[in-house]
PDB file of N, CA and C in Angstrom:
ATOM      1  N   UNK A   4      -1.122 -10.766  -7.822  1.00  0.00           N
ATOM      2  CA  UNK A   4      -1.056 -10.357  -6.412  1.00  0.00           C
ATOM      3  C   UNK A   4      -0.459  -8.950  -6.313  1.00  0.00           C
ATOM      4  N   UNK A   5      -1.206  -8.076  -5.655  1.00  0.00           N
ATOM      5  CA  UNK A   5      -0.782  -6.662  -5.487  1.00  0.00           C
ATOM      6  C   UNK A   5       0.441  -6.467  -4.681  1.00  0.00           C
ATOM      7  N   UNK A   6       1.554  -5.720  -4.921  1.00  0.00           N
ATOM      8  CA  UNK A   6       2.850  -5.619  -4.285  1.00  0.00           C
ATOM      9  C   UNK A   6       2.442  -5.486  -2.635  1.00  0.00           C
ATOM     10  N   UNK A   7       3.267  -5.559  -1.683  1.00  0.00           N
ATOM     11  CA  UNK A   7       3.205  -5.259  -0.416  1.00  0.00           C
ATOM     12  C   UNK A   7       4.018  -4.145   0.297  1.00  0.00           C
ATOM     13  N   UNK A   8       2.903  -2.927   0.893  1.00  0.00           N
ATOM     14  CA  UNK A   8       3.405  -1.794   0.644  1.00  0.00           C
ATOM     15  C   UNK A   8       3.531  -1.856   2.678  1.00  0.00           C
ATOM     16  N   UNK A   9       4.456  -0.781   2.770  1.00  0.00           N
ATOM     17  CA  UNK A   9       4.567  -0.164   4.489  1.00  0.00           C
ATOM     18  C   UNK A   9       3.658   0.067   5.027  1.00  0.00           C
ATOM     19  N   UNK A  10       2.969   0.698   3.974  1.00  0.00           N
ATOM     20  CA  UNK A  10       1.376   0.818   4.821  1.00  0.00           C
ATOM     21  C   UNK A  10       0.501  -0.118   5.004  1.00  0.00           C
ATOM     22  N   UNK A  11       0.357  -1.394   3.985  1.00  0.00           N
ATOM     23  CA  UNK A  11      -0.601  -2.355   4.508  1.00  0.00           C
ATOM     24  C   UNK A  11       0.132  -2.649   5.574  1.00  0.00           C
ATOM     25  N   UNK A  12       1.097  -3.251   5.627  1.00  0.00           N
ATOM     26  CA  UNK A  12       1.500  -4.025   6.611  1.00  0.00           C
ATOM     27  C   UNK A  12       2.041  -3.021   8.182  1.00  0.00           C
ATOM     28  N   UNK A  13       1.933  -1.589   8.227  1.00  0.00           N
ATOM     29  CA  UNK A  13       1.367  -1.323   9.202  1.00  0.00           C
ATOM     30  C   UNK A  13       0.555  -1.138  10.012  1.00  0.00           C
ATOM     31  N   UNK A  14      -0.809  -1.423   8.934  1.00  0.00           N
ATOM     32  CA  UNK A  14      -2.386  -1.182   9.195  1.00  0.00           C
ATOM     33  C   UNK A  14      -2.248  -2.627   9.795  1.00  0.00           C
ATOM     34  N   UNK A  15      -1.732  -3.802  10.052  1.00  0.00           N
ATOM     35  CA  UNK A  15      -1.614  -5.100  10.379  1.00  0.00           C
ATOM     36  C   UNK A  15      -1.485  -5.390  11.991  1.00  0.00           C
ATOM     37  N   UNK A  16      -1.609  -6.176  12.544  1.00  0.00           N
ATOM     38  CA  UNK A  16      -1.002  -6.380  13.693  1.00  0.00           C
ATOM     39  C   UNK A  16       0.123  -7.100  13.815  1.00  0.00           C
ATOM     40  N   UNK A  17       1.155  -6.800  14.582  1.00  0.00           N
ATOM     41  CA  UNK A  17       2.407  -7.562  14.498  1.00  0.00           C
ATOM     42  C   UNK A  17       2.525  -9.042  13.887  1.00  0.00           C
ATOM     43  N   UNK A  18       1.974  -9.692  14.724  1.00  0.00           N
ATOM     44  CA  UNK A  18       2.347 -11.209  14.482  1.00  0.00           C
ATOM     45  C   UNK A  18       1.750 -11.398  12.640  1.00  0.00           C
ATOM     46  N   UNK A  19       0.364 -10.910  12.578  1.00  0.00           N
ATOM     47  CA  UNK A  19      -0.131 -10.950  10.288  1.00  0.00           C
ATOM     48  C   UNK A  19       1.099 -10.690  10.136  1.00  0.00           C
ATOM     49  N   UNK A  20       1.702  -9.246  10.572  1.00  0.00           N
ATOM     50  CA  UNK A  20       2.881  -8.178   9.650  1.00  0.00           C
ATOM     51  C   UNK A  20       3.985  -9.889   8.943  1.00  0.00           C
ATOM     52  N   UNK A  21       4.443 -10.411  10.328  1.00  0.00           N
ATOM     53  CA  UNK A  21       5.541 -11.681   9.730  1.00  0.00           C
ATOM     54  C   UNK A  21       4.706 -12.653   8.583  1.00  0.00           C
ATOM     55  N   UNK A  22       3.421 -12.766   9.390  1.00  0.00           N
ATOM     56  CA  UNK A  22       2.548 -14.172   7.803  1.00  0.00           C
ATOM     57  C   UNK A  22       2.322 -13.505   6.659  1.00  0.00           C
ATOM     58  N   UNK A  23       2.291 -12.087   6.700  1.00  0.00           N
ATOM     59  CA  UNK A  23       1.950 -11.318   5.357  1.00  0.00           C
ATOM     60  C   UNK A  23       3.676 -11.477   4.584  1.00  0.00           C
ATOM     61  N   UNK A  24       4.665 -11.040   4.813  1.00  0.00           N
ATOM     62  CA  UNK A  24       5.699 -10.958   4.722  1.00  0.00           C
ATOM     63  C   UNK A  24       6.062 -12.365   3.769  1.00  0.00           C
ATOM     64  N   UNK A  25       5.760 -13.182   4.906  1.00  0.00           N
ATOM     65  CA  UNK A  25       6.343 -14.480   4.851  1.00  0.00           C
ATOM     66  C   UNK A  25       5.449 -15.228   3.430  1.00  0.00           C
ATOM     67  N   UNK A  26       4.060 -14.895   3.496  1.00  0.00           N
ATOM     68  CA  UNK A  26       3.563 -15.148   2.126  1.00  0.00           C
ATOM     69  C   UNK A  26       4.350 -14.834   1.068  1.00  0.00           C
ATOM     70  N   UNK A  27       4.454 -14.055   1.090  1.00  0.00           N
ATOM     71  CA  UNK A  27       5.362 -13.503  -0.416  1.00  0.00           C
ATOM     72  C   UNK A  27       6.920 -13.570  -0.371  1.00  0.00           C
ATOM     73  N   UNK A  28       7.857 -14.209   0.481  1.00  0.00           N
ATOM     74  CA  UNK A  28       8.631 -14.341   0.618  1.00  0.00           C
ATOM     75  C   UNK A  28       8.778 -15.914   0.068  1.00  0.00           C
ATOM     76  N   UNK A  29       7.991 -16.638   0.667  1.00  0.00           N
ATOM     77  CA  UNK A  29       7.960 -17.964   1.119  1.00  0.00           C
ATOM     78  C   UNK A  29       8.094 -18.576  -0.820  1.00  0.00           C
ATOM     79  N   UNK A  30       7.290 -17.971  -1.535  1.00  0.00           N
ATOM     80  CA  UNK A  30       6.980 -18.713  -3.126  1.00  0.00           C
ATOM     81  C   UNK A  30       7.964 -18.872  -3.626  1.00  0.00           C
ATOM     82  N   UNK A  31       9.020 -17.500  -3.361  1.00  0.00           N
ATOM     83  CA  UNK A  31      10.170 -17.144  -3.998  1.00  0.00           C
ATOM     84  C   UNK A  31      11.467 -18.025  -3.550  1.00  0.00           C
ATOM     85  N   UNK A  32      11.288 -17.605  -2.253  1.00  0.00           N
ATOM     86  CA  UNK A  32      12.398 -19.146  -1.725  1.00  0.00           C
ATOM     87  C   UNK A  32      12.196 -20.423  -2.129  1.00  0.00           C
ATOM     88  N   UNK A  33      10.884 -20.899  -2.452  1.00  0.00           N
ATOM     89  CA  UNK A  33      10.507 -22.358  -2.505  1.00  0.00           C
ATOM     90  C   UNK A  33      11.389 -22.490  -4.089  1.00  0.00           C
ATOM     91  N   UNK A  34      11.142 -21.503  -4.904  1.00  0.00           N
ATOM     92  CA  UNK A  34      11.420 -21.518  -6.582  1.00  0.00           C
ATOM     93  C   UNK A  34      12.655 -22.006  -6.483  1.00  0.00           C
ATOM     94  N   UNK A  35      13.641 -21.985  -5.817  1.00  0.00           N
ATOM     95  CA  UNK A  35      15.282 -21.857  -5.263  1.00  0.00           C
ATOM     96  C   UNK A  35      15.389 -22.816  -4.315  1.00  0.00           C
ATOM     97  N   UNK A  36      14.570 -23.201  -3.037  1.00  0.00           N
ATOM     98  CA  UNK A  36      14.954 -24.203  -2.231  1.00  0.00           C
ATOM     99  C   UNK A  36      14.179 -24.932  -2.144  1.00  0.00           C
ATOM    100  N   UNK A  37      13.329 -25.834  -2.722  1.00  0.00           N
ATOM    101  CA  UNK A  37      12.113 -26.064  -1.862  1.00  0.00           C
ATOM    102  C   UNK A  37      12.000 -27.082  -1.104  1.00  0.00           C
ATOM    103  N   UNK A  38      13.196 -27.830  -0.457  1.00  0.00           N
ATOM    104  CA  UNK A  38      12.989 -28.536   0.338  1.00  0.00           C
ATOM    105  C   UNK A  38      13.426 -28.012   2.174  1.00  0.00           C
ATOM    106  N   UNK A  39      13.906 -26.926   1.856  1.00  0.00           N
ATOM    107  CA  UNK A  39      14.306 -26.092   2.742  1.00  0.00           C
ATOM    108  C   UNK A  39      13.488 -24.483   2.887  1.00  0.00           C
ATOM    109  N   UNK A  40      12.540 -24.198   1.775  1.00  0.00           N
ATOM    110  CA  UNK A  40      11.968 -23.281   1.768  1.00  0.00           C
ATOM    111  C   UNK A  40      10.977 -22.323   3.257  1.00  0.00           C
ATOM    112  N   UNK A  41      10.614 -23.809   4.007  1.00  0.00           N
ATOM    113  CA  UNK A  41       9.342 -23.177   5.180  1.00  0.00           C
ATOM    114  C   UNK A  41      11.198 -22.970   6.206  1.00  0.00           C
ATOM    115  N   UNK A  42      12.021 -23.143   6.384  1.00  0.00           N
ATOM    116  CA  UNK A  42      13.267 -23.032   7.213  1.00  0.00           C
ATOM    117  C   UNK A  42      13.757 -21.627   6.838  1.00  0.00           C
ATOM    118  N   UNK A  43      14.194 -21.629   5.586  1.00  0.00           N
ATOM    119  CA  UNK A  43      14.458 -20.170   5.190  1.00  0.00           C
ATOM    120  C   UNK A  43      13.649 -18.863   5.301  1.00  0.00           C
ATOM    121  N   UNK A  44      12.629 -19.366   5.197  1.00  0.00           N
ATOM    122  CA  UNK A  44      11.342 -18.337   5.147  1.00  0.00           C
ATOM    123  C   UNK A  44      11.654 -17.386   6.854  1.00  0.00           C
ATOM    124  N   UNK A  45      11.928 -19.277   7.583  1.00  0.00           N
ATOM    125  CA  UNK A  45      11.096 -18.346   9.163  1.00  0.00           C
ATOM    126  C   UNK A  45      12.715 -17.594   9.813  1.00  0.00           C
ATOM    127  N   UNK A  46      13.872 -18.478   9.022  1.00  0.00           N
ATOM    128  CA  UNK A  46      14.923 -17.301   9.297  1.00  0.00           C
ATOM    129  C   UNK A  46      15.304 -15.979   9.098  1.00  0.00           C
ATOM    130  N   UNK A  47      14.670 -15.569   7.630  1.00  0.00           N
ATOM    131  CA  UNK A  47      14.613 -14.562   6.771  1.00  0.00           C
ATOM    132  C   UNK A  47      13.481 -13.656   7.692  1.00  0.00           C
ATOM    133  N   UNK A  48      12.625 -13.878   8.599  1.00  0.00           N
ATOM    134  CA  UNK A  48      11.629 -13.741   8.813  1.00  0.00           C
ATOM    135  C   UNK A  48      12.021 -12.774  10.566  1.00  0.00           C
ATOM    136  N   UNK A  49      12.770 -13.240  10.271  1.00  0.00           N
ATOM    137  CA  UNK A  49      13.588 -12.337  12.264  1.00  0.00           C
ATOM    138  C   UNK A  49      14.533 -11.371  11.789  1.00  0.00           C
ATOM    139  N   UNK A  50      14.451 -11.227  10.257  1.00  0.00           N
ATOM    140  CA  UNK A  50      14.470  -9.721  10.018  1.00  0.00           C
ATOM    141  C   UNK A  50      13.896  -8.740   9.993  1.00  0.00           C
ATOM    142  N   UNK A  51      14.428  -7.517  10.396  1.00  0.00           N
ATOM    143  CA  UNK A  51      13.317  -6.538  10.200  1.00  0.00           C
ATOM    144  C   UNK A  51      12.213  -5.991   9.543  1.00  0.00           C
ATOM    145  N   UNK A  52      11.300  -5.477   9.480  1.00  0.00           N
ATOM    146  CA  UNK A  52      10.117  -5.663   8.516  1.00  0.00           C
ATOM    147  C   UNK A  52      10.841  -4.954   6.985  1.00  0.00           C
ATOM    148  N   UNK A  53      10.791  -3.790   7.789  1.00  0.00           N
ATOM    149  CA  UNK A  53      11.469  -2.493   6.858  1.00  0.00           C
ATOM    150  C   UNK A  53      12.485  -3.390   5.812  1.00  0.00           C
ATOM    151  N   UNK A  54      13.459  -3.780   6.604  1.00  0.00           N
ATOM    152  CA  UNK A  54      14.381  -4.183   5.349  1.00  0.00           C
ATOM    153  C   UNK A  54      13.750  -5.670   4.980  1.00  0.00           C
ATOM    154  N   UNK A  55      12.821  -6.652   5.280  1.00  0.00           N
ATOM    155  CA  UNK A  55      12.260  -7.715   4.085  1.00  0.00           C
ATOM    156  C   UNK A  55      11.324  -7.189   3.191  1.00  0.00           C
ATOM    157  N   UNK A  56      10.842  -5.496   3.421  1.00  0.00           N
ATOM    158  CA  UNK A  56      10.581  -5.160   2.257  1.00  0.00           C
ATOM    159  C   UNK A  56      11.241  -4.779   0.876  1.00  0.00           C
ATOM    160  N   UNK A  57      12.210  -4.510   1.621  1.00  0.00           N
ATOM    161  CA  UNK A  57      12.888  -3.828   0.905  1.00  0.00           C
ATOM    162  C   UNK A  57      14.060  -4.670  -0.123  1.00  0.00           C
ATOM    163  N   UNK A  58      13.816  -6.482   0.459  1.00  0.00           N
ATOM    164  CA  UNK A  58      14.372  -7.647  -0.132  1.00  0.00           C
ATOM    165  C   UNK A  58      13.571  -7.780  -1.173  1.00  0.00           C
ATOM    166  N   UNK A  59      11.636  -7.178  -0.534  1.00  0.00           N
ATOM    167  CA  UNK A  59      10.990  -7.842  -2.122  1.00  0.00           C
ATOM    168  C   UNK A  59      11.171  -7.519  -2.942  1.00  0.00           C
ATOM    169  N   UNK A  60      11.466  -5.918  -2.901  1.00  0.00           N
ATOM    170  CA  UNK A  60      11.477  -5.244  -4.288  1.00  0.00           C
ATOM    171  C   UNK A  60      12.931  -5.170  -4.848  1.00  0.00           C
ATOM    172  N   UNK A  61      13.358  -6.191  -4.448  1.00  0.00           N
ATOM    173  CA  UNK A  61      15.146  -6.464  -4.937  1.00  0.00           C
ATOM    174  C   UNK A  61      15.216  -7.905  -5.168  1.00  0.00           C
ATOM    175  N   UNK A  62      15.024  -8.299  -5.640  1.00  0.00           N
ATOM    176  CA  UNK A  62      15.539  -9.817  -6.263  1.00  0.00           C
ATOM    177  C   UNK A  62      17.149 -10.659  -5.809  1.00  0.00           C
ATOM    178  N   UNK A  63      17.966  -8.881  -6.179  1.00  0.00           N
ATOM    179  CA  UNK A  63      19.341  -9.706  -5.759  1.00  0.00           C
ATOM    180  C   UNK A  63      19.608  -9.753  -4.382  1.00  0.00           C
ATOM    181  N   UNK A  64      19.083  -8.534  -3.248  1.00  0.00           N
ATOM    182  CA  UNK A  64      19.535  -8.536  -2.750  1.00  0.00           C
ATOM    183  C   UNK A  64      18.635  -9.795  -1.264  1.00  0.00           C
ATOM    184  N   UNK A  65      17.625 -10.233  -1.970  1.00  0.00           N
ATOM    185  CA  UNK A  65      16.660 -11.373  -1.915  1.00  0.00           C
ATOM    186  C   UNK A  65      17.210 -12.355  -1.378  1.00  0.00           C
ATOM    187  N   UNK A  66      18.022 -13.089  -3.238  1.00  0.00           N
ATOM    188  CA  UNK A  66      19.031 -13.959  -3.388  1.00  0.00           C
ATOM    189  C   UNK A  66      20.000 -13.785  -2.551  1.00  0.00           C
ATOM    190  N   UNK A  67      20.753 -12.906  -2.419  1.00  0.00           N
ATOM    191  CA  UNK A  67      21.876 -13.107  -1.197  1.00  0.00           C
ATOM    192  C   UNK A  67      21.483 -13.350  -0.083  1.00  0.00           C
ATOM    193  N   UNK A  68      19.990 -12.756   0.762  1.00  0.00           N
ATOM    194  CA  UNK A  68      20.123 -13.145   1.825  1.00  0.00           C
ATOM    195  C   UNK A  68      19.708 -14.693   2.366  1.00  0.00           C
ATOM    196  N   UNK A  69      19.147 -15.182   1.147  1.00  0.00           N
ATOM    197  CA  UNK A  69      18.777 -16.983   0.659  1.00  0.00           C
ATOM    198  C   UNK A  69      19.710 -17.543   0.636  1.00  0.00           C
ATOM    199  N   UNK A  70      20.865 -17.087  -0.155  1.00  0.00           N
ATOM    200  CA  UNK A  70      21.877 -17.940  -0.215  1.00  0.00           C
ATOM    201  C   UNK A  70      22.833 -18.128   1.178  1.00  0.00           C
ATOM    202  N   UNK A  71      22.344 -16.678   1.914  1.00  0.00           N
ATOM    203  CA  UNK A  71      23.481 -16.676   3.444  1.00  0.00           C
ATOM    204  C   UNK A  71      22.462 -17.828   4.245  1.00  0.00           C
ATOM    205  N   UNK A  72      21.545 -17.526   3.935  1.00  0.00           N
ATOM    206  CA  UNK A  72      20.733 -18.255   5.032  1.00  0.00           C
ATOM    207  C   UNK A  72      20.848 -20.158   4.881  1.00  0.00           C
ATOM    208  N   UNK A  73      21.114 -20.204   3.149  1.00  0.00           N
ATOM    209  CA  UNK A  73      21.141 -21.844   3.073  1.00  0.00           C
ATOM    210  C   UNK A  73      22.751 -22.024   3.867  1.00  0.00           C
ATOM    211  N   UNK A  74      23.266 -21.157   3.596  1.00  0.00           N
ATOM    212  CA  UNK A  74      25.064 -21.125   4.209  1.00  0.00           C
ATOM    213  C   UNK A  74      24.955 -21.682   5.569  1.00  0.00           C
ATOM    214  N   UNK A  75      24.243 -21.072   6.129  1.00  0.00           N
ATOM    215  CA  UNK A  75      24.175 -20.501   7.394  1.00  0.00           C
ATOM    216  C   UNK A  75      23.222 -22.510   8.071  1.00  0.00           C
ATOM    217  N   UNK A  76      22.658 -22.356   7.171  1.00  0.00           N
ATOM    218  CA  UNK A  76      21.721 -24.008   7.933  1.00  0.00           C
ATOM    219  C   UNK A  76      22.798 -25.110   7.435  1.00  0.00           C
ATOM    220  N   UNK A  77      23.344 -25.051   6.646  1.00  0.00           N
ATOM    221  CA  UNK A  77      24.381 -26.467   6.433  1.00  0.00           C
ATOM    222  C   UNK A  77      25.237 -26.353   7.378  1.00  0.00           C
ATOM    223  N   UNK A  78      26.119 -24.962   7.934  1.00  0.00           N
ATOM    224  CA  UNK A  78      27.091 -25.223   8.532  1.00  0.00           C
ATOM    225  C   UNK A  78      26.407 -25.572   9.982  1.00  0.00           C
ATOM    226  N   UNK A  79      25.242 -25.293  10.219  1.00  0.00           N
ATOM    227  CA  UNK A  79      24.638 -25.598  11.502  1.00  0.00           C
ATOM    228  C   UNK A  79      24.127 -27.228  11.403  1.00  0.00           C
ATOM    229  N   UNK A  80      23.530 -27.621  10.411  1.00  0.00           N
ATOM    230  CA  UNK A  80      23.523 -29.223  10.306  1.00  0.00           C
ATOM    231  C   UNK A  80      25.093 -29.807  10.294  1.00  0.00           C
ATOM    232  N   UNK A  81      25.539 -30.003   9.967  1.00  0.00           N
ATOM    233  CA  UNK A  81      27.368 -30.341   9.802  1.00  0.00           C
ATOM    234  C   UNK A  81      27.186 -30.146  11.245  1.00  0.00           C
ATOM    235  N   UNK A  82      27.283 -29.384  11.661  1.00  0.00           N
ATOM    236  CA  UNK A  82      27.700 -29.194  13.355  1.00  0.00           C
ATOM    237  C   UNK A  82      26.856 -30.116  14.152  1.00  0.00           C
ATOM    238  N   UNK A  83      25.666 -29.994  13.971  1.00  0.00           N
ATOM    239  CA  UNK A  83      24.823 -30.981  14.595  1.00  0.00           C
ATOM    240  C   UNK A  83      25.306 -32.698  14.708  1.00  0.00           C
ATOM    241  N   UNK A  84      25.424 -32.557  13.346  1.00  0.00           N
ATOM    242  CA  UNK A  84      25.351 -34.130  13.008  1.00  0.00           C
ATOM    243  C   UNK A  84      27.713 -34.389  13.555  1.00  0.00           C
ATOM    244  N   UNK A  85      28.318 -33.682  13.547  1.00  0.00           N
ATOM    245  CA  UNK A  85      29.264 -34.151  14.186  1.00  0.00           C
ATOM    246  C   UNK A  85      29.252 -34.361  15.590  1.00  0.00           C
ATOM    247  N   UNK A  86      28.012 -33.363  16.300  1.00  0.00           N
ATOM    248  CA  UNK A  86      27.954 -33.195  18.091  1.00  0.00           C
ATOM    249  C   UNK A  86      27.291 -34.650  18.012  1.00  0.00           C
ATOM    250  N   UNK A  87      26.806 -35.477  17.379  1.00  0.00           N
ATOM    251  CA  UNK A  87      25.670 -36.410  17.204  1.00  0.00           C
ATOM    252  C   UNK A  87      26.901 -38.123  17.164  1.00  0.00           C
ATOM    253  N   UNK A  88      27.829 -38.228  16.427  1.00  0.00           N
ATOM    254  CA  UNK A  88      28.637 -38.780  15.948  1.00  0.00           C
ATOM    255  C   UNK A  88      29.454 -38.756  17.486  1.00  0.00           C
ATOM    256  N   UNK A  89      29.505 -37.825  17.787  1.00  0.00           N
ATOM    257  CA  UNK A  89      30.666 -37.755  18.614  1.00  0.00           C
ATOM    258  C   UNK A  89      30.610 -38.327  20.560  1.00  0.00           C
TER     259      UNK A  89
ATOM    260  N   UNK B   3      32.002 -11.415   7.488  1.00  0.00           N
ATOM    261  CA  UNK B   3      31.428 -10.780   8.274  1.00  0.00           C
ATOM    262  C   UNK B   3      30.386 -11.999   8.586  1.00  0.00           C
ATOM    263  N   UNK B   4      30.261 -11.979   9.926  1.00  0.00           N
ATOM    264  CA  UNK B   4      29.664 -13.010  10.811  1.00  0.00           C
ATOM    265  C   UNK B   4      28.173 -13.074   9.823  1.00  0.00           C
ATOM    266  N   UNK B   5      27.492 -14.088   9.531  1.00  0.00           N
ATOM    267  CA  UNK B   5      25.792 -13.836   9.620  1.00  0.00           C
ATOM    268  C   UNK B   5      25.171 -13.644  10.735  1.00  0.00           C
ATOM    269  N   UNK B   6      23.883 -12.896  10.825  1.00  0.00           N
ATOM    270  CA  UNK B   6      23.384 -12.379  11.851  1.00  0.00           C
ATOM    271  C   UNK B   6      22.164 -14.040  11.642  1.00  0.00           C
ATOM    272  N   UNK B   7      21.750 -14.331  10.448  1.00  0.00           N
ATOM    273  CA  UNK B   7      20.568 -15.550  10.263  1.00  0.00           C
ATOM    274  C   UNK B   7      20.383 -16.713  11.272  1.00  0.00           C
ATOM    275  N   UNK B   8      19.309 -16.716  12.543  1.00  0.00           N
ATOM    276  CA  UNK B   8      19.467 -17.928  12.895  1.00  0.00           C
ATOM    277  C   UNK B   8      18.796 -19.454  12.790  1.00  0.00           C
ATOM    278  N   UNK B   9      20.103 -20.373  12.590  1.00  0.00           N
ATOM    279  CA  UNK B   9      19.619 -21.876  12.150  1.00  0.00           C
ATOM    280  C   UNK B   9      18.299 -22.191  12.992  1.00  0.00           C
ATOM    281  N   UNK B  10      18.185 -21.785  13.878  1.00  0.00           N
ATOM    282  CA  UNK B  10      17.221 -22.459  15.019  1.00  0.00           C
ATOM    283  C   UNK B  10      16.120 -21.677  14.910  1.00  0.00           C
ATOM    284  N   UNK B  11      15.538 -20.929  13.685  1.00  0.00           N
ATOM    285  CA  UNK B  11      14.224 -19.656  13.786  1.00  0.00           C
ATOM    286  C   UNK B  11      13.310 -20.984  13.623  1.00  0.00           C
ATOM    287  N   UNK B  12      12.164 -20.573  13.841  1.00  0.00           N
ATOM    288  CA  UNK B  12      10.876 -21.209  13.704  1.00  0.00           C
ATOM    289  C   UNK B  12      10.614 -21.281  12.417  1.00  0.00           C
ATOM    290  N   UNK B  13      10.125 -22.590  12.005  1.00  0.00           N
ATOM    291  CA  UNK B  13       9.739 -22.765  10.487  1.00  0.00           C
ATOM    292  C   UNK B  13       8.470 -21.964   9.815  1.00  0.00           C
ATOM    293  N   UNK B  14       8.832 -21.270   9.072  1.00  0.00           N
ATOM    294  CA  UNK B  14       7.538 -20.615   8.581  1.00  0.00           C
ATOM    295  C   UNK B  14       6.106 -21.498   8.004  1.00  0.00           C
ATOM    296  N   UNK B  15       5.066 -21.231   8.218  1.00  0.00           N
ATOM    297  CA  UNK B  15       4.042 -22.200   7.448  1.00  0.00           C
ATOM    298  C   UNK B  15       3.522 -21.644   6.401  1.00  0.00           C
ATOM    299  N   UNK B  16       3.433 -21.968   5.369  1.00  0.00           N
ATOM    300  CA  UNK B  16       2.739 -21.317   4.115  1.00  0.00           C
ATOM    301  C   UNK B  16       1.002 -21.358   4.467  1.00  0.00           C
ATOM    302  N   UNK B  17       0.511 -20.459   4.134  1.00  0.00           N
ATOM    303  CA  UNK B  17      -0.819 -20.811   3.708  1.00  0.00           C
ATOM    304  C   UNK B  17      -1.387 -21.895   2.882  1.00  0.00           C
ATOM    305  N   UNK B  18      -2.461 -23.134   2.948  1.00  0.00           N
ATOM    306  CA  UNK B  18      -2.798 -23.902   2.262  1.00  0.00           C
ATOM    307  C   UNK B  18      -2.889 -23.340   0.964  1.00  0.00           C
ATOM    308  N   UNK B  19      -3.600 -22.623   0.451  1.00  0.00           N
ATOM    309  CA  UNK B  19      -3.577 -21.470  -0.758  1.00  0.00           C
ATOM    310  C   UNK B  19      -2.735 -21.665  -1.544  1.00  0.00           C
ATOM    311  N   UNK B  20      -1.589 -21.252  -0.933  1.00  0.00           N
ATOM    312  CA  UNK B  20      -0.634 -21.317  -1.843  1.00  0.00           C
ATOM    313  C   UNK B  20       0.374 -22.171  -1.981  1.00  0.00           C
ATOM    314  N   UNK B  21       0.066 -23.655  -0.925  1.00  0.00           N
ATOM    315  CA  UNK B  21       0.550 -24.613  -1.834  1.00  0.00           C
ATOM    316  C   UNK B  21       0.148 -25.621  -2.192  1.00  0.00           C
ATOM    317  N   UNK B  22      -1.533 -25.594  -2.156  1.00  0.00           N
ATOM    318  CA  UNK B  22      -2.756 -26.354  -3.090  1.00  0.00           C
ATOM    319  C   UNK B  22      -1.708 -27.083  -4.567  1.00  0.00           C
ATOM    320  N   UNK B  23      -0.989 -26.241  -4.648  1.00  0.00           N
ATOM    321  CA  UNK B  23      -0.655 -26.714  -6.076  1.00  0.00           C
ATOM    322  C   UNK B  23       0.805 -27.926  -6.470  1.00  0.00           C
ATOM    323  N   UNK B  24       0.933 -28.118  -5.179  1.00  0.00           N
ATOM    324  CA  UNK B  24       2.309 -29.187  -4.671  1.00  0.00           C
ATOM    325  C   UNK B  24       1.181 -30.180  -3.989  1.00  0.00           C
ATOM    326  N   UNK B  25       0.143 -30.030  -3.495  1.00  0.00           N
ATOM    327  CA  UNK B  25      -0.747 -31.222  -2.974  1.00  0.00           C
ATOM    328  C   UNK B  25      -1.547 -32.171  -3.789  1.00  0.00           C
TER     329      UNK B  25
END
């Protein structure tokens, strides 16, 4: 699969720009979460274009924003499930 | 520093394509 450059994905119309994105985002998260992978994807995904490109061609800085984002859904389940209990 | 990530985004859908291979 050919890398994903600024320019395809400006030649795009908005809404492709996120499914193009999210294609190649989405494999990489699954490798790491995959039962949480289509969740992470569409959070990672209300980032800016510019900088989820700039996640692809970085691995680590990828991983960190995967790992904030799994952070980020447990402490929001935990919360749920105590408003639920309570 | 706060995360900006929100729990409540819309779930992304993969293309069938590419996960033919989990089906």
């Amino acid at each position: 699969q050919e890398p994903l450059t600024a320019s395809m994905l400006a030649a795009a119309p908005p809404q492709e720009q996120k499914q193009m994105l999210g294609e190649r985002l989405y494999p990489l998260i699954h490798s790491l979460h995959p039962s949480m992978a289509g969740k992470i994807t569409g959070m990672l995904l209300e980032i800016d274009n510019s900088e989820l490109l700039l996640m692809l061609e970085s691995p680590e800085s990828l991983h960190s924003k995967i790992e904030e984002a799994v952070a980020v859904l447990q402490v929001h389940q935990i919360s749920e499930a105590s408003h639920k209990s309570n | 520093k706060k995360s900006t990530l929100n729990p409540n985004a819309k779930e992304f859908n993969p293309s069938k394509t590419l996960l033919s291979v989990n089906k």
